[in-house]
Short mmCIF file of C-alpha atoms and ligand atoms in Angstrom, two decimals:
data_model
loop_
_atom_site.label_atom_id
_atom_site.label_comp_id
_atom_site.label_asym_id
_atom_site.label_seq_id
_atom_site.Cartn_x
_atom_site.Cartn_y
_atom_site.Cartn_z
CA MET A 1 -25.06 -0.27 -77.90
CA ASP A 2 -21.49 -0.79 -76.67
CA SER A 3 -19.74 -4.04 -75.82
CA PHE A 4 -16.61 -4.99 -73.92
CA LEU A 5 -14.05 -7.00 -75.86
CA ILE A 6 -11.92 -9.02 -73.42
CA GLU A 7 -8.86 -11.22 -74.06
CA GLY A 8 -8.75 -13.38 -70.93
CA GLY A 9 -5.97 -15.12 -69.05
CA GLU A 10 -4.02 -12.16 -67.69
CA PRO A 11 -3.41 -12.15 -63.90
CA LEU A 12 -4.39 -8.67 -62.69
CA LYS A 13 -1.76 -6.86 -60.66
CA GLY A 14 -1.77 -3.33 -59.26
CA VAL A 15 -3.85 -0.74 -57.42
CA ILE A 16 -7.54 0.02 -57.96
CA GLU A 17 -9.40 2.95 -56.41
CA VAL A 18 -12.89 2.03 -55.16
CA SER A 19 -15.44 4.69 -56.17
CA GLY A 20 -18.32 6.15 -54.19
CA SER A 21 -21.28 3.85 -53.63
CA LYS A 22 -24.07 3.89 -56.25
CA ASN A 23 -26.60 2.51 -53.76
CA ALA A 24 -25.73 5.13 -51.16
CA ALA A 25 -25.50 8.05 -53.61
CA LEU A 26 -28.92 7.45 -55.21
CA PRO A 27 -31.06 7.81 -52.05
CA ILE A 28 -28.76 10.43 -50.50
CA ILE A 29 -28.91 12.69 -53.56
CA MET A 30 -32.66 12.06 -53.87
CA ALA A 31 -33.01 13.19 -50.23
CA SER A 32 -32.03 16.71 -51.33
CA ILE A 33 -35.70 17.06 -52.36
CA ALA A 34 -36.48 17.27 -48.64
CA VAL A 35 -33.71 19.81 -47.91
CA ASP A 36 -34.44 23.54 -47.95
CA ASP A 37 -31.22 24.84 -49.40
CA GLU A 38 -28.05 23.94 -51.30
CA VAL A 39 -26.44 20.56 -50.82
CA VAL A 40 -22.95 19.58 -52.06
CA TYR A 41 -22.04 15.91 -52.38
CA THR A 42 -18.49 14.62 -52.92
CA ASN A 43 -17.07 11.22 -53.92
CA VAL A 44 -20.06 10.73 -56.24
CA PRO A 45 -19.41 8.06 -58.90
CA ASP A 46 -19.84 8.99 -62.58
CA LEU A 47 -22.58 6.45 -63.42
CA ARG A 48 -25.62 6.35 -65.66
CA ASP A 49 -27.93 6.04 -62.66
CA ILE A 50 -26.39 9.15 -61.08
CA HIS A 51 -27.01 11.12 -64.29
CA THR A 52 -30.58 9.81 -64.31
CA THR A 53 -31.06 10.98 -60.72
CA ILE A 54 -29.71 14.41 -61.61
CA ASN A 55 -32.06 14.59 -64.61
CA LEU A 56 -34.96 13.72 -62.34
CA LEU A 57 -34.03 16.41 -59.81
CA ASN A 58 -33.87 18.99 -62.60
CA ILE A 59 -37.28 17.85 -63.89
CA LEU A 60 -38.62 18.22 -60.34
CA GLY A 61 -37.36 21.79 -60.21
CA ARG A 62 -34.04 21.48 -58.41
CA GLU A 63 -30.86 22.74 -60.12
CA ALA A 64 -28.60 19.70 -59.98
CA GLU A 65 -25.27 19.03 -61.70
CA LEU A 66 -22.38 16.57 -61.51
CA ARG A 67 -18.84 17.84 -62.12
CA ASP A 68 -15.68 15.86 -61.33
CA GLY A 69 -17.26 13.70 -58.66
CA VAL A 70 -19.10 16.60 -57.03
CA VAL A 71 -22.88 16.93 -57.21
CA THR A 72 -24.41 20.28 -56.32
CA VAL A 73 -28.16 20.58 -55.81
CA LYS A 74 -29.59 24.07 -55.53
CA ASN A 75 -33.03 24.99 -54.30
CA GLY A 76 -35.82 25.62 -56.80
CA ALA A 77 -39.62 25.55 -56.87
CA LEU A 78 -40.43 21.86 -56.61
CA SER A 79 -42.91 20.13 -58.90
CA MET A 80 -44.32 16.81 -57.85
CA GLU A 81 -44.30 14.60 -60.97
CA ALA A 82 -41.61 12.04 -61.84
CA PRO A 83 -42.29 11.07 -65.47
CA TYR A 84 -42.50 7.52 -66.84
CA ASP A 85 -39.80 8.02 -69.49
CA LEU A 86 -37.30 8.66 -66.77
CA VAL A 87 -38.54 6.28 -64.06
CA LYS A 88 -38.57 3.35 -66.54
CA THR A 89 -34.79 3.71 -66.90
CA MET A 90 -34.14 3.60 -63.17
CA ARG A 91 -36.36 1.92 -60.58
CA ALA A 92 -34.67 3.81 -57.77
CA SER A 93 -36.56 6.91 -59.00
CA VAL A 94 -39.37 5.69 -56.73
CA LEU A 95 -37.18 6.99 -53.86
CA CYS A 96 -38.45 10.51 -54.66
CA LEU A 97 -41.89 9.50 -53.36
CA GLY A 98 -41.14 9.87 -49.65
CA PRO A 99 -39.30 13.21 -49.79
CA LEU A 100 -41.86 14.72 -52.22
CA LEU A 101 -44.78 13.75 -49.96
CA ALA A 102 -42.90 15.15 -46.98
CA ARG A 103 -42.09 18.44 -48.71
CA LEU A 104 -45.14 19.07 -50.91
CA GLY A 105 -47.86 16.86 -49.45
CA GLU A 106 -48.31 15.37 -52.94
CA ALA A 107 -46.33 13.26 -55.40
CA LYS A 108 -47.02 11.68 -58.75
CA VAL A 109 -44.44 9.03 -59.60
CA SER A 110 -44.61 6.60 -62.47
CA LEU A 111 -45.02 3.10 -61.09
CA PRO A 112 -41.58 1.57 -61.61
CA GLY A 113 -41.82 -1.43 -63.91
CA GLY A 114 -40.19 -4.71 -63.06
CA CYS A 115 -36.74 -5.47 -64.34
CA ALA A 116 -34.76 -8.50 -65.44
CA ILE A 117 -34.20 -9.72 -61.89
CA GLY A 118 -37.79 -9.59 -60.73
CA ALA A 119 -41.18 -7.90 -60.40
CA ARG A 120 -39.84 -5.58 -57.66
CA PRO A 121 -43.15 -4.19 -56.41
CA VAL A 122 -43.28 -1.22 -54.03
CA ASP A 123 -46.18 -2.38 -51.86
CA GLN A 124 -44.11 -2.08 -48.67
CA HIS A 125 -43.26 1.53 -49.50
CA LEU A 126 -46.91 2.45 -50.06
CA SER A 127 -48.39 0.64 -47.06
CA ALA A 128 -45.85 2.30 -44.76
CA LEU A 129 -46.52 5.79 -46.16
CA GLU A 130 -50.29 5.15 -45.88
CA LYS A 131 -49.79 4.51 -42.18
CA MET A 132 -48.18 7.97 -42.03
CA GLY A 133 -51.31 9.55 -43.52
CA ALA A 134 -50.74 9.38 -47.26
CA SER A 135 -53.33 8.01 -49.68
CA PHE A 136 -52.48 6.61 -53.10
CA ASP A 137 -54.34 6.21 -56.36
CA LEU A 138 -53.01 4.35 -59.38
CA GLU A 139 -53.71 6.58 -62.39
CA ASN A 140 -52.52 5.61 -65.88
CA GLY A 141 -49.43 3.85 -64.57
CA TYR A 142 -48.63 6.60 -62.07
CA ILE A 143 -48.76 6.37 -58.29
CA HIS A 144 -50.50 9.56 -57.20
CA GLY A 145 -49.89 10.14 -53.49
CA ARG A 146 -51.56 12.82 -51.39
CA CYS A 147 -51.26 13.82 -47.75
CA PRO A 148 -52.81 17.32 -47.63
CA GLY A 149 -52.47 17.59 -43.86
CA GLY A 150 -48.84 16.53 -44.01
CA LEU A 151 -47.32 13.22 -42.87
CA LYS A 152 -47.53 12.10 -39.27
CA GLY A 153 -45.28 9.75 -37.38
CA ALA A 154 -46.37 6.11 -37.15
CA HIS A 155 -45.16 2.70 -36.02
CA ILE A 156 -44.11 0.94 -39.23
CA ARG A 157 -43.35 -2.75 -39.32
CA PHE A 158 -41.97 -4.03 -42.63
CA ASP A 159 -42.88 -7.59 -43.66
CA PHE A 160 -39.19 -7.98 -44.52
CA PRO A 161 -36.23 -5.60 -44.41
CA THR A 162 -36.77 -3.76 -47.74
CA VAL A 163 -33.85 -1.43 -48.57
CA GLY A 164 -35.84 1.00 -50.73
CA GLY A 165 -38.84 0.87 -48.44
CA THR A 166 -36.68 1.74 -45.42
CA GLU A 167 -35.07 4.60 -47.35
CA ASN A 168 -38.36 6.08 -48.58
CA VAL A 169 -39.93 5.99 -45.13
CA LEU A 170 -36.77 7.29 -43.44
CA MET A 171 -36.69 10.36 -45.71
CA ALA A 172 -40.43 10.96 -45.26
CA ALA A 173 -40.31 10.55 -41.48
CA CYS A 174 -37.66 13.28 -41.06
CA LEU A 175 -40.30 15.95 -41.81
CA ALA A 176 -43.37 14.15 -40.44
CA ARG A 177 -45.11 15.35 -37.29
CA GLY A 178 -44.06 13.29 -34.30
CA GLU A 179 -42.14 10.03 -33.93
CA THR A 180 -41.86 7.25 -36.49
CA VAL A 181 -40.67 3.78 -35.54
CA LEU A 182 -39.30 1.58 -38.33
CA GLU A 183 -39.41 -2.03 -37.18
CA ASN A 184 -37.74 -4.77 -39.23
CA ALA A 185 -35.84 -1.99 -41.03
CA ALA A 186 -33.09 -2.81 -43.53
CA ARG A 187 -29.58 -2.63 -42.03
CA GLU A 188 -27.50 -2.13 -45.20
CA PRO A 189 -24.50 0.24 -44.81
CA GLU A 190 -26.11 2.49 -47.44
CA ILE A 191 -29.04 3.02 -45.06
CA VAL A 192 -26.58 4.11 -42.36
CA ASP A 193 -24.95 6.50 -44.85
CA LEU A 194 -28.38 7.98 -45.73
CA ALA A 195 -29.22 8.40 -42.03
CA ASN A 196 -25.85 10.08 -41.40
CA PHE A 197 -26.53 12.49 -44.27
CA LEU A 198 -30.01 13.33 -42.96
CA ILE A 199 -28.63 13.85 -39.44
CA ARG A 200 -26.03 16.21 -40.95
CA CYS A 201 -29.03 18.15 -42.36
CA GLY A 202 -30.61 18.37 -38.91
CA ALA A 203 -32.77 15.25 -38.81
CA ARG A 204 -33.28 13.36 -35.55
CA ILE A 205 -32.64 9.64 -36.17
CA GLU A 206 -31.52 6.77 -33.94
CA GLY A 207 -30.95 3.06 -34.54
CA GLN A 208 -29.62 3.23 -38.10
CA GLY A 209 -27.90 -0.06 -38.93
CA THR A 210 -30.21 -1.97 -36.61
CA THR A 211 -33.63 -3.47 -37.31
CA MET A 212 -35.37 -0.83 -35.15
CA MET A 213 -35.03 2.83 -36.13
CA HIS A 214 -36.60 5.87 -34.47
CA VAL A 215 -37.15 9.19 -36.26
CA TRP A 216 -38.48 12.37 -34.65
CA GLY A 217 -39.80 14.82 -37.26
CA VAL A 218 -38.29 18.31 -37.51
CA GLU A 219 -39.56 21.50 -39.17
CA ARG A 220 -36.96 21.65 -41.89
CA LEU A 221 -33.72 20.11 -43.15
CA ARG A 222 -30.84 22.51 -43.87
CA GLY A 223 -28.22 22.27 -46.60
CA CYS A 224 -24.78 20.78 -45.96
CA SER A 225 -21.89 19.07 -47.73
CA TYR A 226 -21.50 15.31 -47.55
CA ARG A 227 -19.04 12.64 -48.78
CA ILE A 228 -20.62 9.45 -50.16
CA MET A 229 -19.32 6.17 -48.68
CA PRO A 230 -17.21 3.80 -50.82
CA ASP A 231 -18.97 1.14 -52.89
CA ARG A 232 -18.77 -2.26 -51.14
CA ILE A 233 -20.20 -4.10 -54.17
CA GLU A 234 -17.73 -2.58 -56.61
CA ALA A 235 -14.98 -3.43 -54.10
CA GLY A 236 -16.22 -7.01 -53.76
CA THR A 237 -16.29 -7.33 -57.55
CA PHE A 238 -12.61 -6.32 -57.75
CA LEU A 239 -11.64 -8.73 -54.95
CA ILE A 240 -13.13 -11.49 -57.09
CA ALA A 241 -11.31 -10.14 -60.17
CA ALA A 242 -8.04 -10.86 -58.31
CA GLY A 243 -9.32 -14.36 -57.49
CA VAL A 244 -10.50 -15.42 -60.95
CA THR A 245 -7.34 -14.14 -62.71
CA GLY A 246 -4.88 -15.47 -60.11
CA GLY A 247 -3.44 -11.99 -59.69
CA GLU A 248 -2.92 -9.63 -56.76
CA LEU A 249 -4.83 -6.36 -56.36
CA LEU A 250 -4.59 -3.58 -53.80
CA LEU A 251 -7.92 -1.81 -53.34
CA ARG A 252 -7.81 1.73 -51.99
CA HIS A 253 -10.85 3.04 -50.05
CA CYS A 254 -12.22 -0.50 -49.70
CA PRO A 255 -14.94 -0.46 -46.98
CA LEU A 256 -13.82 -3.76 -45.42
CA GLY A 257 -15.91 -3.17 -42.30
CA ASP A 258 -19.08 -3.34 -44.40
CA MET A 259 -18.02 -6.49 -46.26
CA SER A 260 -17.65 -9.19 -43.59
CA ALA A 261 -20.04 -11.70 -45.16
CA VAL A 262 -18.33 -11.42 -48.56
CA VAL A 263 -14.77 -11.47 -47.20
CA ASP A 264 -15.55 -14.47 -44.96
CA LYS A 265 -16.77 -16.43 -48.00
CA LEU A 266 -13.83 -15.35 -50.16
CA ARG A 267 -11.39 -16.48 -47.47
CA ALA A 268 -13.27 -19.77 -47.05
CA ALA A 269 -12.90 -20.23 -50.82
CA GLY A 270 -9.11 -19.89 -50.51
CA MET A 271 -8.46 -16.20 -51.07
CA VAL A 272 -6.02 -14.28 -48.91
CA ILE A 273 -7.46 -10.85 -48.08
CA THR A 274 -5.28 -8.63 -45.94
CA GLU A 275 -5.74 -5.10 -44.62
CA VAL A 276 -2.54 -3.08 -45.12
CA PRO A 277 -1.90 0.64 -44.50
CA GLU A 278 -2.50 1.50 -48.18
CA GLY A 279 -5.76 -0.46 -48.43
CA VAL A 280 -6.86 -4.08 -48.88
CA LEU A 281 -4.68 -6.68 -50.61
CA ALA A 282 -6.32 -9.66 -52.34
CA ARG A 283 -4.81 -12.78 -53.93
CA VAL A 284 -5.38 -16.54 -54.14
CA GLY A 285 -3.72 -18.58 -51.37
CA GLU A 286 -1.19 -21.36 -51.91
CA GLU A 287 -3.89 -24.02 -51.83
CA GLY A 288 -5.80 -22.47 -54.68
CA LEU A 289 -9.56 -21.87 -54.86
CA LYS A 290 -12.18 -24.29 -53.62
CA CYS A 291 -15.96 -24.14 -53.96
CA VAL A 292 -18.07 -23.14 -50.95
CA ASP A 293 -21.84 -22.82 -50.51
CA VAL A 294 -23.38 -19.35 -50.32
CA CYS A 295 -26.90 -18.03 -49.78
CA THR A 296 -27.94 -14.41 -50.20
CA ARG A 297 -29.58 -12.67 -47.25
CA PRO A 298 -30.40 -9.11 -46.18
CA HIS A 299 -27.42 -7.33 -44.58
CA PRO A 300 -25.35 -8.40 -42.67
CA GLY A 301 -25.82 -11.61 -44.68
CA PHE A 302 -24.18 -12.29 -48.05
CA PRO A 303 -25.43 -9.55 -50.42
CA THR A 304 -27.54 -10.53 -53.43
CA ASP A 305 -25.58 -7.94 -55.43
CA MET A 306 -22.48 -10.14 -55.10
CA GLN A 307 -24.17 -13.44 -56.04
CA ALA A 308 -23.44 -13.40 -59.78
CA GLN A 309 -19.83 -12.35 -59.30
CA PHE A 310 -19.26 -15.02 -56.63
CA MET A 311 -20.64 -17.67 -58.95
CA VAL A 312 -17.84 -16.90 -61.42
CA LEU A 313 -15.26 -17.44 -58.68
CA MET A 314 -16.87 -20.84 -57.98
CA CYS A 315 -16.55 -21.72 -61.69
CA CYS A 316 -12.79 -21.19 -61.33
CA ALA A 317 -12.51 -23.20 -58.07
CA GLN A 318 -12.13 -26.92 -57.35
CA GLY A 319 -15.14 -28.98 -56.19
CA SER A 320 -18.75 -27.88 -56.24
CA GLY A 321 -20.80 -25.27 -54.41
CA LEU A 322 -24.47 -24.40 -54.00
CA VAL A 323 -25.51 -20.78 -54.63
CA GLU A 324 -28.90 -19.88 -53.17
CA GLU A 325 -30.66 -16.64 -54.17
CA ASN A 326 -33.16 -15.62 -51.51
CA ILE A 327 -33.80 -11.96 -52.33
CA PHE A 328 -34.87 -11.77 -55.98
CA GLU A 329 -36.97 -14.29 -57.87
CA ASN A 330 -35.04 -14.21 -61.13
CA ARG A 331 -31.43 -13.41 -60.49
CA PHE A 332 -29.76 -16.27 -62.36
CA MET A 333 -29.83 -14.67 -65.82
CA HIS A 334 -26.02 -14.89 -65.94
CA VAL A 335 -26.07 -18.70 -65.59
CA GLN A 336 -26.92 -19.52 -69.22
CA GLU A 337 -24.29 -17.08 -70.43
CA LEU A 338 -21.65 -18.66 -68.17
CA VAL A 339 -22.68 -22.12 -69.40
CA ARG A 340 -21.95 -20.90 -72.93
CA MET A 341 -18.44 -20.16 -71.70
CA GLY A 342 -18.05 -23.75 -70.51
CA ALA A 343 -19.30 -23.43 -66.92
CA ASP A 344 -21.04 -26.42 -65.31
CA ILE A 345 -24.02 -24.91 -63.48
CA HIS A 346 -27.46 -26.42 -62.86
CA VAL A 347 -30.33 -24.28 -61.58
CA THR A 348 -33.15 -25.76 -59.54
CA GLY A 349 -35.62 -23.13 -58.32
CA SER A 350 -33.71 -20.53 -56.31
CA SER A 351 -30.52 -22.60 -56.12
CA ALA A 352 -27.69 -23.15 -58.55
CA MET A 353 -25.20 -26.02 -58.22
CA VAL A 354 -21.82 -24.94 -59.55
CA ARG A 355 -19.22 -27.56 -60.43
CA GLY A 356 -15.87 -25.84 -60.70
CA GLY A 357 -12.51 -26.92 -61.98
CA ARG A 358 -13.31 -26.38 -65.67
CA LYS A 359 -11.46 -23.75 -67.69
CA LEU A 360 -13.83 -21.13 -69.05
CA THR A 361 -13.50 -20.31 -72.74
CA GLY A 362 -14.25 -16.96 -74.33
CA ALA A 363 -17.56 -16.45 -76.15
CA PRO A 364 -19.98 -13.71 -77.19
CA VAL A 365 -22.34 -13.19 -74.21
CA MET A 366 -25.03 -10.70 -73.25
CA ALA A 367 -25.53 -8.71 -70.05
CA SER A 368 -29.12 -8.83 -68.77
CA ASP A 369 -28.70 -6.66 -65.68
CA LEU A 370 -26.03 -4.77 -63.82
CA ARG A 371 -24.45 -7.49 -61.70
CA ALA A 372 -24.89 -10.23 -64.31
CA GLY A 373 -22.94 -7.96 -66.66
CA ALA A 374 -20.19 -7.52 -64.08
CA ALA A 375 -20.05 -11.29 -63.63
CA LEU A 376 -19.63 -11.81 -67.38
CA VAL A 377 -16.73 -9.34 -67.41
CA LEU A 378 -15.09 -11.35 -64.60
CA ALA A 379 -15.68 -14.56 -66.57
CA GLY A 380 -14.11 -12.96 -69.65
CA LEU A 381 -11.04 -11.99 -67.62
CA ALA A 382 -10.67 -15.60 -66.43
CA ALA A 383 -11.49 -17.33 -69.73
CA GLU A 384 -9.12 -18.51 -72.44
CA GLY A 385 -9.61 -16.53 -75.61
CA GLU A 386 -11.87 -13.64 -76.50
CA THR A 387 -15.15 -12.72 -74.81
CA ARG A 388 -17.51 -10.05 -76.13
CA VAL A 389 -19.90 -8.83 -73.44
CA GLN A 390 -22.81 -7.12 -75.16
CA ARG A 391 -25.32 -4.58 -73.76
CA ILE A 392 -22.83 -3.16 -71.31
CA TYR A 393 -25.09 -0.17 -70.70
CA HIS A 394 -26.27 -2.36 -67.83
CA VAL A 395 -22.73 -2.38 -66.42
CA ASP A 396 -22.33 1.37 -66.93
CA ARG A 397 -25.17 1.86 -64.45
CA GLY A 398 -23.05 0.69 -61.54
CA TYR A 399 -19.34 0.59 -62.40
CA GLU A 400 -17.42 3.81 -62.91
CA HIS A 401 -14.83 3.62 -65.73
CA LEU A 402 -14.66 -0.18 -65.37
CA ALA A 403 -12.55 -0.87 -68.49
CA ASP A 404 -10.06 1.88 -67.54
CA LYS A 405 -9.69 0.56 -63.99
CA LEU A 406 -9.18 -3.03 -65.19
CA SER A 407 -6.81 -2.07 -68.04
CA ALA A 408 -4.67 -0.16 -65.54
CA VAL A 409 -3.97 -3.44 -63.69
CA GLY A 410 -3.21 -5.50 -66.79
CA ALA A 411 -6.57 -6.60 -68.18
CA ARG A 412 -6.92 -6.74 -71.95
CA ILE A 413 -10.35 -5.13 -72.18
CA ARG A 414 -11.69 -2.41 -74.42
CA ARG A 415 -15.06 -0.86 -75.17
CA VAL A 416 -16.30 -1.30 -78.75
CA LYS A 417 -19.24 0.32 -80.45
CA GLU A 418 -21.88 -2.10 -81.77
CA ALA A 419 -24.41 -1.29 -84.47
CA ASP A 420 -27.67 -0.77 -82.61
C1 EPZ B 1 -31.85 -2.24 -53.35
O1 EPZ B 1 -32.94 -2.51 -54.21
C2 EPZ B 1 -30.63 -2.09 -54.26
N1 EPZ B 1 -30.82 -0.96 -55.17
C3 EPZ B 1 -30.42 -3.37 -55.05
O2 EPZ B 1 -29.22 -3.22 -55.80
C4 EPZ B 1 -30.24 -4.53 -54.07
O3 EPZ B 1 -30.12 -5.74 -54.80
C5 EPZ B 1 -31.44 -4.60 -53.13
O4 EPZ B 1 -31.61 -3.34 -52.45
C6 EPZ B 1 -31.28 -5.68 -52.07
O5 EPZ B 1 -30.12 -5.47 -51.34
C7 EPZ B 1 -30.53 0.29 -54.71
O6 EPZ B 1 -30.16 0.49 -53.57
C8 EPZ B 1 -30.72 1.41 -55.69
P1 EPZ B 1 -35.51 -4.27 -51.64
P2 EPZ B 1 -34.46 -2.46 -53.60
O7 EPZ B 1 -36.61 -3.27 -51.49
O8 EPZ B 1 -34.58 -1.31 -52.69
C9 EPZ B 1 -39.10 -7.20 -52.81
C10 EPZ B 1 -27.84 -3.34 -57.69
O9 EPZ B 1 -27.46 -4.29 -58.39
N2 EPZ B 1 -39.95 -6.03 -52.47
O10 EPZ B 1 -34.73 -4.66 -50.44
O11 EPZ B 1 -35.41 -2.56 -54.74
C11 EPZ B 1 -38.32 -6.98 -54.08
O12 EPZ B 1 -39.09 -7.37 -55.19
C12 EPZ B 1 -29.29 -3.28 -57.24
O13 EPZ B 1 -27.11 -2.40 -57.29
C13 EPZ B 1 -41.33 -6.20 -52.37
O14 EPZ B 1 -41.85 -7.29 -52.60
O15 EPZ B 1 -34.48 -3.82 -52.77
C14 EPZ B 1 -37.12 -7.89 -53.88
O16 EPZ B 1 -37.51 -9.22 -54.22
C15 EPZ B 1 -30.12 -4.44 -57.76
N3 EPZ B 1 -42.10 -5.14 -52.02
C16 EPZ B 1 -36.86 -7.82 -52.38
O17 EPZ B 1 -38.09 -7.37 -51.81
C17 EPZ B 1 -41.57 -3.90 -51.77
O18 EPZ B 1 -42.34 -2.97 -51.46
C18 EPZ B 1 -35.75 -6.87 -51.98
O19 EPZ B 1 -36.15 -5.58 -52.34
C19 EPZ B 1 -40.16 -3.74 -51.87
C20 EPZ B 1 -39.38 -4.81 -52.21
#
């Protein structure tokens, strides 16, 4: 397993290119299952989860490949089983359920296990698809879905705005008979990107980006080419990298319009974030950083995927701030690792009180999940001395060429091989 070795204390200065969005690319590439002919995707990030998705599509009978940021998916006789060995490495594999049911009338997908940040059940996905005529059996750890007569439109009301649930139902509804209403739908920008892709393929969708979506089923979805949107979480992570190192970064292709909640909080904490013709400029203001409270919410609220990274910024700021995690039940795994680096953080239930103003010191730490790993890299960049972030395969899932991008703007970071 690889680690990152980081010598902290360098202010980062320069230009960073924001890559395509992992959380848009995964459902949008998975949606090719529901498309009749070839699809070409551009601006696709080179990430472990993208390779996993491509492996899954090939196992399902599609011919998929990634080359220089372009994913091509060719038609092929579809099979309906997504195997455990693959699904266990990427929960988002469950997003093949909706399109497979829509295309084949049957799907057998390994029940995705939980992960470090929570149990992450898929009950909302299944109950919605049942309303559309599917039935499910749990067989030896697999969800076996059947809808022999095909899916039919239904009025779906989610108990809460589940991102994956909205995506699965949206893809299924495109080929269902009749109209599907998705009430209390997720509003994340990645949902809008998925809807725009499906519309490009001939789907009839309205209301994407709002809590009420309407889908009218069509006979088939035709191939097209599509450019994946930029990654707002990667971008937010780099904005914070400028903050915790006291540097100045220019982000190119930064989707500022999708990042209001994050940018508002960063500005309230004392960062100066300016849109310029070349991109978005980020640095710490004259008054320095100060702690602010933050609580994670579904979009357009503050994204849970930025919670760990924001906590590191609070460690480097004056005062104290309360960080509340409302989306996942166990998303403070980074706290103990930050405490080992000298942070003053106390967790009570779903809240963490951060007392800033203390210099972080380098230490060996371990990534437990994707965003916790990213947060530990940020902490290493800010800390005095050397930090070794272990198990960075978590980070490789969601950050394209992270060490290269950071080194190019002055970070002293390198990937080292660890004995397994
Ligand atoms: C997506 O996960 C993202 N993953 C996550 O990003 C992100 O944190 C999350 O949305 C919230 O924004 C991808 O897009 C691939 P949810 P998803 O369904 O779809 C519970 C990252 O770091 N829930 O909105 O799984 C669930 O347990 C990853 O890039 C149910 O109880 O999120 C969680 O507590 C991490 N039943 C909450 O809802 C269900 O049927 C949010 O889940 C579905 C979800």
